Amino acid sequence: MSISVEMFYLITFLYLMHYICFFYFIKAHELDSNDTSILNSILDFGEPPEIVLTEDQKKYYAAKLLALEPESEKALAIINS
């Protein structure tokens, strides 16, 4: 089974867009480190199907989220894993 060149370009484009979005979420967090929605979005990059964050990075951002939102179930699950 083979894919067309157009399909290959589309898949490559979507893959690159995923990493570009991640980069901009990191930059947005640098500008506003108190925005919990940005931290939640960054942590979403640590989940399948495209795992971008390392375990250490996930724990780092989870700790930042817990400092702002102590009852965050997502952050608590990451810290306790």
PDB file of C-alpha atoms in Angstrom:
ATOM      1  CA  MET A   1       0.000   0.000   0.000  1.00  0.00           C
ATOM      2  CA  SER A   2       1.395   3.384  -0.930  1.00  0.00           C
ATOM      3  CA  ILE A   3       0.222   6.890  -0.356  1.00  0.00           C
ATOM      4  CA  SER A   4       0.154   9.678  -2.849  1.00  0.00           C
ATOM      5  CA  VAL A   5       2.649  12.507  -2.788  1.00  0.00           C
ATOM      6  CA  GLU A   6      -0.123  14.923  -1.844  1.00  0.00           C
ATOM      7  CA  MET A   7      -1.092  12.769   1.127  1.00  0.00           C
ATOM      8  CA  PHE A   8       2.548  12.606   2.222  1.00  0.00           C
ATOM      9  CA  TYR A   9       2.797  16.409   2.077  1.00  0.00           C
ATOM     10  CA  LEU A  10      -0.425  16.770   4.057  1.00  0.00           C
ATOM     11  CA  ILE A  11       0.763  14.389   6.770  1.00  0.00           C
ATOM     12  CA  THR A  12       4.119  16.156   6.942  1.00  0.00           C
ATOM     13  CA  PHE A  13       2.406  19.538   7.142  1.00  0.00           C
ATOM     14  CA  LEU A  14       0.141  18.418   9.991  1.00  0.00           C
ATOM     15  CA  TYR A  15       3.075  16.900  11.856  1.00  0.00           C
ATOM     16  CA  LEU A  16       5.054  20.138  11.591  1.00  0.00           C
ATOM     17  CA  MET A  17       2.050  22.236  12.637  1.00  0.00           C
ATOM     18  CA  HIS A  18       1.823  20.159  15.811  1.00  0.00           C
ATOM     19  CA  TYR A  19       5.373  21.149  16.789  1.00  0.00           C
ATOM     20  CA  ILE A  20       4.846  24.771  15.784  1.00  0.00           C
ATOM     21  CA  CYS A  21       1.770  24.954  18.031  1.00  0.00           C
ATOM     22  CA  PHE A  22       3.792  23.491  20.874  1.00  0.00           C
ATOM     23  CA  PHE A  23       6.480  26.144  20.369  1.00  0.00           C
ATOM     24  CA  TYR A  24       3.892  28.940  20.521  1.00  0.00           C
ATOM     25  CA  PHE A  25       2.292  27.519  23.669  1.00  0.00           C
ATOM     26  CA  ILE A  26       5.724  27.580  25.339  1.00  0.00           C
ATOM     27  CA  LYS A  27       6.227  31.190  24.208  1.00  0.00           C
ATOM     28  CA  ALA A  28       2.740  32.131  25.439  1.00  0.00           C
ATOM     29  CA  HIS A  29       3.559  30.607  28.820  1.00  0.00           C
ATOM     30  CA  GLU A  30       6.741  32.687  28.994  1.00  0.00           C
ATOM     31  CA  LEU A  31       4.636  35.816  28.420  1.00  0.00           C
ATOM     32  CA  ASP A  32       1.865  34.876  30.860  1.00  0.00           C
ATOM     33  CA  SER A  33       3.015  32.244  33.324  1.00  0.00           C
ATOM     34  CA  ASN A  34      -0.206  32.512  35.367  1.00  0.00           C
ATOM     35  CA  ASP A  35      -2.569  31.329  32.625  1.00  0.00           C
ATOM     36  CA  THR A  36      -3.731  27.839  33.559  1.00  0.00           C
ATOM     37  CA  SER A  37      -5.308  27.197  30.165  1.00  0.00           C
ATOM     38  CA  ILE A  38      -1.883  27.558  28.531  1.00  0.00           C
ATOM     39  CA  LEU A  39      -0.350  25.140  31.058  1.00  0.00           C
ATOM     40  CA  ASN A  40      -3.168  22.641  30.459  1.00  0.00           C
ATOM     41  CA  SER A  41      -2.577  22.909  26.723  1.00  0.00           C
ATOM     42  CA  ILE A  42       1.156  22.327  27.141  1.00  0.00           C
ATOM     43  CA  LEU A  43       0.444  19.228  29.226  1.00  0.00           C
ATOM     44  CA  ASP A  44      -1.793  17.907  26.433  1.00  0.00           C
ATOM     45  CA  PHE A  45       1.363  17.599  24.330  1.00  0.00           C
ATOM     46  CA  GLY A  46       2.534  14.905  26.736  1.00  0.00           C
ATOM     47  CA  GLU A  47      -0.340  12.592  25.831  1.00  0.00           C
ATOM     48  CA  PRO A  48      -0.755  10.182  22.921  1.00  0.00           C
ATOM     49  CA  PRO A  49      -0.843  10.062  19.943  1.00  0.00           C
ATOM     50  CA  GLU A  50       2.024  12.570  19.540  1.00  0.00           C
ATOM     51  CA  ILE A  51       4.053  12.658  22.720  1.00  0.00           C
ATOM     52  CA  VAL A  52       6.242  15.752  22.568  1.00  0.00           C
ATOM     53  CA  LEU A  53       7.079  16.311  26.239  1.00  0.00           C
ATOM     54  CA  THR A  54       9.562  14.221  28.173  1.00  0.00           C
ATOM     55  CA  GLU A  55       8.592  12.925  31.609  1.00  0.00           C
ATOM     56  CA  ASP A  56      10.718  15.609  33.272  1.00  0.00           C
ATOM     57  CA  GLN A  57       9.068  18.343  31.196  1.00  0.00           C
ATOM     58  CA  LYS A  58       5.603  17.023  32.051  1.00  0.00           C
ATOM     59  CA  LYS A  59       6.424  17.088  35.762  1.00  0.00           C
ATOM     60  CA  TYR A  60       7.878  20.603  35.446  1.00  0.00           C
ATOM     61  CA  TYR A  61       4.732  22.032  33.830  1.00  0.00           C
ATOM     62  CA  ALA A  62       2.462  19.992  36.103  1.00  0.00           C
ATOM     63  CA  ALA A  63       4.192  21.499  39.138  1.00  0.00           C
ATOM     64  CA  LYS A  64       3.682  24.994  37.707  1.00  0.00           C
ATOM     65  CA  LEU A  65      -0.003  24.209  37.132  1.00  0.00           C
ATOM     66  CA  LEU A  66      -0.395  22.841  40.665  1.00  0.00           C
ATOM     67  CA  ALA A  67       1.038  26.064  42.080  1.00  0.00           C
ATOM     68  CA  LEU A  68      -1.745  27.987  40.335  1.00  0.00           C
ATOM     69  CA  GLU A  69      -4.508  25.390  40.513  1.00  0.00           C
ATOM     70  CA  PRO A  70      -3.901  23.040  43.482  1.00  0.00           C
ATOM     71  CA  GLU A  71      -6.840  20.764  42.668  1.00  0.00           C
ATOM     72  CA  SER A  72      -5.892  20.067  39.045  1.00  0.00           C
ATOM     73  CA  GLU A  73      -6.497  16.350  38.536  1.00  0.00           C
ATOM     74  CA  LYS A  74      -4.334  16.249  35.409  1.00  0.00           C
ATOM     75  CA  ALA A  75      -1.356  17.819  37.188  1.00  0.00           C
ATOM     76  CA  LEU A  76      -1.781  15.635  40.275  1.00  0.00           C
ATOM     77  CA  ALA A  77      -1.866  12.494  38.125  1.00  0.00           C
ATOM     78  CA  ILE A  78       1.365  13.505  36.374  1.00  0.00           C
ATOM     79  CA  ILE A  79       3.158  14.389  39.624  1.00  0.00           C
ATOM     80  CA  ASN A  80       2.076  11.136  41.279  1.00  0.00           C
ATOM     81  CA  SER A  81       3.012   8.922  38.321  1.00  0.00           C
TER      82      SER A  81
END
